[in-house]
Coordinates of N, CA and C in Angstrom, one line a residue:
S211 N 23.7 28.8 -16.3 CA 23.1 30.0 -16.2 C 21.6 29.8 -15.9
F212 N 21.0 30.9 -15.4 CA 19.6 30.9 -15.0 C 18.8 31.8 -15.9
S213 N 17.5 31.4 -16.2 CA 16.6 32.3 -16.9 C 15.4 32.5 -16.2
D214 N 14.8 33.7 -16.2 CA 13.5 33.9 -15.6 C 12.4 33.1 -16.2
L215 N 11.5 32.5 -15.4 CA 10.4 31.7 -15.9 C 9.1 32.5 -15.9
S216 N 8.2 32.1 -16.8 CA 6.8 32.6 -16.8 C 5.9 31.4 -16.9
D217 N 4.6 31.6 -16.5 CA 3.6 30.5 -16.6 C 3.4 30.1 -18.1
N218 N 3.4 28.8 -18.3 CA 3.2 28.3 -19.7 C 2.7 26.8 -19.5
A219 N 2.8 26.1 -20.6 CA 2.3 24.7 -20.6 C 3.2 23.8 -19.7
T220 N 4.4 24.2 -19.4 CA 5.3 23.4 -18.5 C 5.3 23.9 -17.1
Y221 N 5.2 25.2 -16.9 CA 5.3 25.8 -15.5 C 4.1 26.6 -15.1
S222 N 3.8 26.5 -13.8 CA 2.8 27.5 -13.3 C 3.3 27.8 -11.9
G223 N 2.8 28.9 -11.4 CA 3.2 29.4 -10.0 C 4.5 30.1 -10.1
T224 N 4.9 30.6 -11.2 CA 6.3 31.1 -11.3 C 6.5 32.4 -10.5
T225 N 5.4 33.1 -10.1 CA 5.5 34.3 -9.2 C 5.1 34.0 -7.8
G226 N 4.8 32.7 -7.5 CA 4.4 32.4 -6.2 C 5.4 31.7 -5.3
T227 N 5.0 31.1 -4.3 CA 6.0 30.4 -3.4 C 6.2 28.9 -3.7
T228 N 5.3 28.4 -4.6 CA 5.5 27.0 -5.1 C 5.5 27.0 -6.6
L229 N 6.5 26.3 -7.2 CA 6.6 26.2 -8.6 C 6.0 24.8 -9.0
Y230 N 5.1 24.8 -10.0 CA 4.5 23.5 -10.4 C 5.1 23.2 -11.8
L231 N 5.3 21.9 -12.0 CA 6.0 21.4 -13.3 C 5.1 20.4 -13.9
Y232 N 4.8 20.5 -15.2 CA 4.0 19.5 -15.9 C 4.7 18.9 -17.0
N233 N 4.5 17.5 -17.2 CA 5.0 16.8 -18.3 C 6.5 16.9 -18.4
A234 N 7.2 16.7 -17.3 CA 8.7 16.8 -17.3 C 9.3 15.8 -18.2
S235 N 10.3 16.2 -19.0 CA 11.0 15.2 -19.9 C 12.3 14.9 -19.3
L236 N 12.9 13.8 -19.8 CA 14.2 13.3 -19.3 C 15.3 14.4 -19.6
S237 N 15.1 15.2 -20.6 CA 16.1 16.2 -20.9 C 16.1 17.3 -19.8
M238 N 15.1 17.3 -19.0 CA 15.1 18.3 -17.9 C 15.8 17.8 -16.6
N239 N 16.3 16.5 -16.7 CA 17.0 16.0 -15.5 C 18.3 16.8 -15.3
G240 N 18.5 17.3 -14.0 CA 19.6 18.1 -13.7 C 19.4 19.6 -13.7
Y241 N 18.2 20.0 -14.1 CA 17.8 21.4 -14.1 C 17.9 21.9 -12.7
K242 N 18.3 23.1 -12.5 CA 18.3 23.8 -11.1 C 17.4 25.0 -11.2
Y243 N 16.7 25.2 -10.0 CA 15.8 26.3 -9.9 C 16.1 27.1 -8.6
R244 N 16.0 28.4 -8.7 CA 16.1 29.2 -7.6 C 15.1 30.4 -7.6
C245 N 14.8 30.9 -6.4 CA 13.9 32.0 -6.3 C 14.6 33.3 -6.4
K246 N 13.9 34.2 -7.1 CA 14.5 35.6 -7.3 C 13.6 36.6 -6.5
F247 N 14.2 37.3 -5.5 CA 13.4 38.2 -4.7 C 13.8 39.7 -5.0
T248 N 12.8 40.5 -5.2 CA 13.0 41.9 -5.4 C 12.2 42.7 -4.4
G249 N 12.6 43.9 -4.1 CA 11.8 44.7 -3.2 C 11.9 46.2 -3.6
T250 N 11.5 47.0 -2.8 CA 11.5 48.4 -3.1 C 13.0 48.9 -3.2
C251 N 13.8 48.3 -2.4 CA 15.2 48.7 -2.4 C 16.1 47.6 -3.0
P252 N 17.2 47.9 -3.7 CA 18.1 46.9 -4.1 C 18.8 46.3 -3.0
P253 N 19.5 45.2 -3.1 CA 19.8 44.5 -4.4 C 18.7 43.4 -4.6
V254 N 18.8 42.8 -5.8 CA 18.0 41.6 -6.1 C 18.6 40.4 -5.3
T255 N 17.8 39.6 -4.7 CA 18.4 38.5 -3.9 C 17.9 37.1 -4.4
Y256 N 18.8 36.1 -4.4 CA 18.5 34.8 -4.9 C 18.6 33.8 -3.8
S257 N 17.7 32.8 -3.9 CA 17.8 31.6 -2.9 C 18.9 30.7 -3.4
D258 N 19.2 29.7 -2.6 CA 20.0 28.6 -3.1 C 19.3 27.8 -4.1
P259 N 20.0 27.2 -5.1 CA 19.3 26.4 -6.1 C 18.8 25.1 -5.6
A260 N 17.7 24.6 -6.2 CA 17.1 23.3 -5.9 C 17.3 22.5 -7.2
L261 N 17.7 21.2 -7.0 CA 18.0 20.3 -8.2 C 16.8 19.5 -8.5
L262 N 16.5 19.4 -9.8 CA 15.4 18.6 -10.3 C 16.0 17.3 -10.9
T263 N 15.5 16.2 -10.4 CA 15.8 14.9 -10.9 C 14.6 14.2 -11.6
V264 N 14.7 13.9 -12.9 CA 13.7 13.3 -13.6 C 14.1 11.9 -13.9
T265 N 13.2 10.9 -13.4 CA 13.5 9.5 -13.6 C 12.7 8.9 -14.7
N266 N 13.3 7.9 -15.3 CA 12.6 7.1 -16.4 C 12.0 5.9 -15.7
P267 N 10.7 5.8 -15.5 CA 10.1 4.7 -14.6 C 10.2 3.4 -15.4
V268 N 10.3 2.3 -14.6 CA 10.1 1.0 -15.1 C 8.7 0.8 -15.4
T269 N 8.3 0.4 -16.6 CA 7.0 0.1 -17.0 C 6.8 -1.4 -17.2
T270 N 5.8 -2.0 -16.4 CA 5.6 -3.4 -16.5 C 4.2 -3.7 -17.1
I271 N 4.2 -4.6 -18.1 CA 3.0 -4.7 -19.0 C 2.5 -6.1 -19.0
L272 N 1.2 -6.3 -18.7 CA 0.5 -7.6 -19.0 C -0.2 -7.5 -20.3
P273 N -0.2 -8.5 -21.1 CA -0.8 -8.4 -22.5 C -2.3 -8.5 -22.5
T274 N -2.9 -8.0 -23.5 CA -4.3 -8.2 -23.9 C -4.3 -9.0 -25.2
A275 N -4.9 -10.2 -25.1 CA -4.8 -11.1 -26.2 C -6.0 -12.0 -26.2
S276 N -6.2 -12.8 -27.2 CA -7.2 -13.8 -27.3 C -6.7 -15.1 -27.7
F277 N -7.2 -16.2 -27.3 CA -6.7 -17.6 -27.5 C -7.9 -18.5 -27.7
C278 N -7.6 -19.7 -28.2 CA -8.5 -20.8 -28.2 C -8.2 -21.6 -26.9
P279 N -9.2 -22.4 -26.4 CA -9.0 -23.1 -25.1 C -7.7 -24.0 -25.3
G280 N -7.1 -24.2 -24.1 CA -5.8 -25.0 -24.1 C -4.8 -24.3 -23.3
N281 N -3.5 -24.7 -23.6 CA -2.4 -24.1 -22.9 C -2.0 -22.8 -23.5
I282 N -1.8 -21.7 -22.7 CA -1.5 -20.4 -23.2 C -0.3 -19.9 -22.5
V283 N 0.4 -18.9 -23.1 CA 1.6 -18.3 -22.5 C 1.3 -16.8 -22.3
V284 N 1.5 -16.3 -21.1 CA 1.3 -14.9 -20.8 C 2.6 -14.2 -20.5
P285 N 3.2 -13.5 -21.4 CA 4.5 -12.8 -21.1 C 4.3 -11.6 -20.2
V286 N 5.3 -11.5 -19.2 CA 5.3 -10.2 -18.4 C 6.5 -9.4 -19.0
T287 N 6.2 -8.3 -19.7 CA 7.2 -7.5 -20.4 C 7.4 -6.2 -19.6
V288 N 8.6 -5.6 -19.9 CA 9.0 -4.5 -19.1 C 9.8 -3.5 -20.0
T289 N 9.8 -2.2 -19.7 CA 10.6 -1.3 -20.4 C 11.5 -0.6 -19.3
N290 N 12.7 -0.2 -19.7 CA 13.6 0.5 -18.8 C 13.9 -0.3 -17.5
F291 N 14.2 -1.5 -17.7 CA 14.6 -2.4 -16.6 C 16.1 -2.1 -16.3
T292 N 16.4 -1.2 -15.4 CA 17.8 -0.6 -15.2 C 18.1 -0.6 -13.8
G293 N 19.2 -1.2 -13.4 CA 19.7 -1.0 -12.0 C 18.8 -1.6 -11.0
V294 N 18.2 -2.8 -11.3 CA 17.2 -3.4 -10.4 C 18.0 -4.5 -9.6
A295 N 17.8 -4.5 -8.3 CA 18.4 -5.5 -7.4 C 17.4 -6.5 -6.9
A296 N 16.1 -6.1 -6.9 CA 15.0 -6.9 -6.4 C 13.7 -6.4 -6.9
F297 N 12.7 -7.3 -7.0 CA 11.4 -6.9 -7.4 C 10.4 -7.9 -6.8
S298 N 9.2 -7.4 -6.7 CA 8.0 -8.2 -6.3 C 6.9 -7.9 -7.2
L299 N 6.4 -8.8 -7.9 CA 5.3 -8.6 -8.9 C 4.1 -9.5 -8.5
N300 N 2.9 -8.9 -8.5 CA 1.7 -9.6 -8.1 C 0.5 -9.2 -9.0
F301 N -0.1 -10.2 -9.7 CA -1.3 -9.8 -10.5 C -2.4 -10.9 -10.3
S302 N -3.6 -10.4 -10.5 CA -4.7 -11.3 -10.3 C -5.3 -11.7 -11.6
Y303 N -5.9 -12.9 -11.6 CA -6.6 -13.4 -12.8 C -7.9 -14.2 -12.4
N304 N -8.7 -14.5 -13.4 CA -9.9 -15.2 -13.2 C -9.7 -16.7 -13.1
P305 N -9.7 -17.4 -11.9 CA -9.4 -18.8 -11.8 C -10.5 -19.7 -12.4
G306 N -11.7 -19.1 -12.7 CA -12.7 -19.8 -13.4 C -12.4 -20.0 -14.9
C307 N -11.5 -19.2 -15.4 CA -11.1 -19.3 -16.8 C -9.7 -19.8 -17.0
L308 N -8.8 -19.4 -16.1 CA -7.4 -19.7 -16.2 C -6.9 -20.6 -15.0
T309 N -6.1 -21.5 -15.3 CA -5.5 -22.4 -14.2 C -3.9 -22.3 -14.4
Y310 N -3.3 -21.8 -13.3 CA -1.8 -21.6 -13.4 C -1.1 -23.0 -13.5
T311 N -0.2 -23.1 -14.4 CA 0.5 -24.4 -14.5 C 2.1 -24.2 -14.4
G312 N 2.6 -23.0 -14.4 CA 4.0 -22.9 -14.2 C 4.5 -21.6 -14.9
F313 N 5.9 -21.6 -15.1 CA 6.5 -20.5 -15.8 C 7.7 -21.0 -16.6
Q314 N 8.1 -20.1 -17.6 CA 9.3 -20.5 -18.4 C 10.0 -19.2 -18.9
N315 N 11.2 -19.4 -19.4 CA 11.9 -18.4 -20.1 C 12.1 -17.1 -19.3
A316 N 12.6 -17.3 -18.1 CA 13.0 -16.1 -17.3 C 14.1 -15.4 -18.0
N317 N 14.2 -14.1 -18.0 CA 15.2 -13.3 -18.7 C 16.6 -13.7 -18.2
P318 N 17.5 -14.0 -19.1 CA 18.9 -14.4 -18.8 C 19.6 -13.4 -17.8
A319 N 19.2 -12.1 -17.9 CA 19.9 -11.2 -17.0 C 19.5 -11.4 -15.6
L320 N 18.5 -12.2 -15.3 CA 18.1 -12.5 -13.9 C 18.6 -13.9 -13.4
A321 N 19.5 -14.5 -14.2 CA 19.9 -15.9 -13.9 C 20.8 -15.9 -12.6
A322 N 21.5 -14.8 -12.3 CA 22.4 -14.8 -11.2 C 21.6 -14.7 -9.8
G323 N 20.4 -14.2 -9.9 CA 19.6 -14.0 -8.7 C 18.7 -15.2 -8.3
L324 N 17.9 -15.0 -7.3 CA 16.9 -16.0 -6.9 C 15.5 -15.6 -7.3
M325 N 14.9 -16.4 -8.2 CA 13.5 -16.1 -8.6 C 12.6 -17.1 -8.1
A326 N 11.4 -16.7 -7.7 CA 10.3 -17.6 -7.3 C 9.0 -17.2 -7.9
V327 N 8.3 -18.1 -8.5 CA 7.0 -17.9 -9.1 C 6.0 -18.9 -8.6
N328 N 4.9 -18.4 -8.1 CA 3.8 -19.3 -7.7 C 2.5 -18.6 -7.8
A329 N 1.4 -19.4 -7.6 CA 0.0 -18.8 -7.7 C -0.8 -19.4 -6.6
S330 N -1.8 -18.6 -6.1 CA -2.7 -19.0 -5.1 C -3.9 -18.0 -5.1
G331 N -5.1 -18.6 -5.0 CA -6.3 -17.8 -4.9 C -6.5 -16.8 -6.0
G332 N -6.2 -17.2 -7.2 CA -6.4 -16.3 -8.4 C -5.4 -15.2 -8.5
E333 N -4.2 -15.4 -7.9 CA -3.1 -14.4 -8.0 C -1.8 -15.1 -8.3
V334 N -1.0 -14.4 -9.1 CA 0.3 -14.9 -9.4 C 1.3 -14.0 -8.7
F335 N 2.3 -14.6 -8.0 CA 3.4 -13.9 -7.3 C 4.7 -14.2 -7.9
I336 N 5.5 -13.2 -8.3 CA 6.8 -13.3 -8.9 C 7.8 -12.5 -8.1
T337 N 8.8 -13.1 -7.6 CA 9.8 -12.3 -6.8 C 11.2 -12.7 -7.3
W338 N 12.1 -11.7 -7.2 CA 13.5 -12.0 -7.6 C 14.4 -11.0 -6.8
S339 N 15.6 -11.5 -6.4 CA 16.5 -10.6 -5.7 C 17.9 -11.1 -6.0
N340 N 18.9 -10.2 -5.9 CA 20.3 -10.5 -6.1 C 21.1 -9.6 -5.3
N341 N 22.4 -9.9 -5.1 CA 23.3 -9.0 -4.4 C 24.1 -8.1 -5.4
A342 N 23.6 -8.1 -6.7 CA 24.1 -7.2 -7.7 C 22.9 -6.8 -8.6
T343 N 23.0 -5.6 -9.2 CA 21.9 -5.2 -10.0 C 21.8 -5.8 -11.4
A344 N 20.6 -5.8 -12.0 CA 20.5 -6.3 -13.3 C 19.9 -5.2 -14.2
T345 N 20.3 -5.2 -15.4 CA 19.9 -4.3 -16.4 C 19.7 -5.0 -17.8
F346 N 18.5 -4.9 -18.4 CA 18.4 -5.4 -19.7 C 17.5 -4.4 -20.6
G347 N 17.1 -3.3 -20.0 CA 16.4 -2.3 -20.8 C 14.9 -2.8 -21.1
N348 N 14.6 -3.1 -22.3 CA 13.3 -3.6 -22.7 C 13.3 -5.1 -23.0
G349 N 12.2 -5.8 -22.5 CA 12.2 -7.2 -22.8 C 11.2 -7.9 -21.9
T350 N 11.3 -9.2 -21.9 CA 10.4 -10.1 -21.1 C 11.1 -10.5 -19.8
I351 N 10.4 -10.3 -18.7 CA 10.9 -10.8 -17.4 C 10.7 -12.3 -17.3
V352 N 9.5 -12.8 -17.6 CA 9.2 -14.2 -17.5 C 7.9 -14.5 -18.2
E353 N 7.7 -15.7 -18.6 CA 6.4 -16.1 -19.2 C 5.7 -17.0 -18.3
I354 N 4.4 -16.6 -18.0 CA 3.5 -17.4 -17.1 C 2.7 -18.3 -17.9
L355 N 2.5 -19.5 -17.5 CA 1.8 -20.6 -18.2 C 0.5 -20.8 -17.5
F356 N -0.6 -20.9 -18.4 CA -1.9 -21.2 -17.9 C -2.5 -22.3 -18.8
S357 N -3.5 -23.1 -18.2 CA -4.4 -23.9 -18.9 C -5.7 -23.0 -19.0
A358 N -6.2 -22.8 -20.2 CA -7.3 -21.8 -20.4 C -8.6 -22.5 -20.8
A359 N -9.7 -22.2 -20.1 CA -11.0 -22.6 -20.6 C -11.8 -21.4 -21.1
S360 N -12.8 -21.6 -21.9 CA -13.6 -20.5 -22.5 C -14.0 -19.5 -21.5
G361 N -13.9 -18.2 -21.8 CA -14.3 -17.1 -20.9 C -13.4 -16.0 -21.1
T362 N -13.5 -15.1 -20.1 CA -12.6 -13.9 -20.1 C -11.9 -13.8 -18.7
S363 N -10.7 -13.2 -18.7 CA -10.0 -13.0 -17.5 C -9.2 -11.7 -17.5
P364 N -9.6 -10.7 -16.7 CA -8.7 -9.5 -16.6 C -7.4 -10.0 -15.9
L365 N -6.3 -9.3 -16.3 CA -5.0 -9.5 -15.7 C -4.7 -8.1 -15.0
T366 N -4.7 -8.1 -13.7 CA -4.7 -6.8 -13.0 C -3.6 -6.8 -12.0
W367 N -2.7 -5.8 -12.1 CA -1.6 -5.7 -11.1 C -2.2 -5.3 -9.8
M368 N -1.7 -5.9 -8.7 CA -2.1 -5.6 -7.3 C -1.2 -4.5 -6.7
T369 N -1.6 -3.3 -7.0 CA -0.7 -2.1 -6.6 C -1.2 -1.4 -5.4
M370 N -2.3 -1.9 -4.8 CA -2.9 -1.1 -3.7 C -2.1 -1.2 -2.4
N371 N -1.4 -2.4 -2.2 CA -0.7 -2.6 -0.9 C 0.8 -2.5 -1.2
E372 N 1.5 -1.8 -0.3 CA 2.9 -1.5 -0.4 C 3.7 -2.9 -0.5
G373 N 4.6 -2.9 -1.4 CA 5.5 -4.1 -1.6 C 4.9 -5.2 -2.5
Q374 N 3.6 -5.1 -2.9 CA 3.1 -6.2 -3.8 C 3.6 -6.0 -5.2
C375 N 3.7 -4.8 -5.7 CA 4.3 -4.5 -7.0 C 5.4 -3.4 -6.8
E376 N 6.6 -3.8 -6.8 CA 7.7 -2.9 -6.5 C 9.0 -3.4 -7.0
Y377 N 9.8 -2.4 -7.5 CA 11.2 -2.6 -7.8 C 12.1 -1.8 -6.9
S378 N 13.3 -2.4 -6.6 CA 14.2 -1.6 -5.7 C 15.6 -1.8 -6.2
D379 N 16.5 -0.8 -5.8 CA 17.9 -0.8 -6.2 C 18.7 -1.5 -5.1
L380 N 20.0 -1.5 -5.3 CA 20.9 -2.3 -4.4 C 20.8 -1.7 -2.9
S381 N 20.5 -0.5 -2.8 CA 20.4 0.2 -1.4 C 19.0 0.0 -0.8
G382 N 18.1 -0.7 -1.5 CA 16.7 -0.9 -1.0 C 15.8 0.3 -1.3
N383 N 16.2 1.2 -2.1 CA 15.4 2.3 -2.5 C 14.4 1.9 -3.6
V384 N 13.1 2.3 -3.4 CA 12.1 1.9 -4.4 C 12.3 2.7 -5.7
I385 N 12.3 2.0 -6.8 CA 12.4 2.6 -8.1 C 11.0 2.9 -8.7
T386 N 10.9 4.1 -9.2 CA 9.6 4.6 -9.8 C 9.2 3.6 -10.8
S387 N 7.9 3.3 -10.8 CA 7.3 2.3 -11.7 C 5.9 2.6 -12.2
V388 N 5.6 2.1 -13.3 CA 4.3 2.2 -13.9 C 3.8 0.8 -14.3
W389 N 2.5 0.6 -14.1 CA 1.9 -0.8 -14.2 C 0.8 -0.7 -15.2
T390 N 0.8 -1.6 -16.3 CA -0.2 -1.6 -17.3 C -0.9 -3.0 -17.2
N391 N -2.2 -2.9 -17.0 CA -3.0 -4.2 -16.9 C -3.3 -4.7 -18.3
G392 N -3.7 -6.0 -18.3 CA -4.1 -6.7 -19.5 C -5.3 -7.5 -19.3
G393 N -5.6 -8.4 -20.2 CA -6.7 -9.3 -20.2 C -6.7 -10.3 -21.2
E394 N -7.3 -11.5 -20.9 CA -7.3 -12.6 -21.9 C -8.8 -13.0 -22.2
T395 N -9.0 -13.2 -23.5 CA -10.3 -13.7 -24.0 C -10.1 -15.1 -24.5
I396 N -10.7 -16.1 -24.0 CA -10.6 -17.4 -24.5 C -11.9 -17.8 -25.2
H397 N -11.7 -18.0 -26.5 CA -12.9 -18.2 -27.4 C -13.6 -19.5 -27.0
F398 N -14.9 -19.6 -27.3 CA -15.6 -20.8 -27.2 C -15.4 -21.7 -28.4
L399 N -15.3 -23.0 -28.2 CA -15.2 -23.9 -29.3 C -16.5 -24.0 -30.0
P400 N -16.4 -24.2 -31.4 CA -17.7 -24.4 -32.1 C -18.5 -25.6 -31.6
A401 N -19.8 -25.4 -31.5 CA -20.7 -26.5 -31.1 C -21.9 -26.5 -31.9
I402 N -22.4 -27.7 -32.2 CA -23.7 -27.8 -33.0 C -24.8 -28.0 -32.0
S403 N -25.8 -27.1 -32.1 CA -27.0 -27.2 -31.2 C -28.1 -28.0 -31.9
T404 N -28.2 -27.9 -33.2 CA -29.2 -28.7 -34.0 C -28.6 -29.3 -35.2
H405 N -28.7 -30.6 -35.3 CA -28.2 -31.3 -36.5 C -29.2 -31.4 -37.6
P406 N -28.8 -31.5 -38.8 CA -29.8 -31.6 -39.9 C -30.6 -32.9 -39.8
I407 N -31.8 -33.0 -40.3 CA -32.6 -34.2 -40.2 C -32.9 -34.7 -41.6
D408 N -33.2 -36.0 -41.7 CA -33.5 -36.6 -43.0 C -34.8 -36.0 -43.5
K409 N -35.0 -35.9 -44.8 CA -36.2 -35.3 -45.4 C -36.5 -36.0 -46.7
T410 N -37.7 -36.4 -46.9 CA -38.2 -37.0 -48.1 C -39.1 -36.1 -48.9
I411 N -38.7 -35.8 -50.1 CA -39.5 -34.9 -50.9 C -39.9 -35.6 -52.2
P412 N -41.0 -35.2 -52.9 CA -41.4 -35.8 -54.2 C -40.5 -35.2 -55.3
K413 N -40.3 -36.1 -56.3 CA -39.6 -35.7 -57.5 C -40.4 -34.6 -58.3
T414 N -39.7 -33.6 -58.8 CA -40.4 -32.6 -59.6 C -40.2 -32.9 -61.1

């Protein structure tokens, strides 16, 4: 059944030619909308309905953390990893602070596909593809390994160029995604700048 709409926190433009929707929830997936036309003379006329599809995006997260100098692990975590047949992930880091050394613990759901991880010029590149989709919901895609020196390093997804950060389904359709940047702080080791000196004092 259909109900007449009015402007509120969810809808605006309900009496115009374009309907605007705000903060759509997954429960609204499958809603249908049609235009209602009235004039001086009857009858009331309705347009064909339009279907609303609300997707739950894949959210990919780089951590914000702090460490002491040495070997560190940077997990790449994800939520709603569903029906993915391929992905390309690319993030930048500060090579003056971090040195890429490899990766470990790729998610078991990705074992059937082909994964490649490498780094160049202060960027990490992660790709994976398969002839079947993978689904594991929420979890870690892979852990990136660095050797860390004192300093700070933003971890920033490279989303400006098409294909650098992207998920796709088995038909090659791009899956809606959200990207959360992170950053690493590598503490300085304690250092003594001035040592105590010998002192001779008279007895009191």
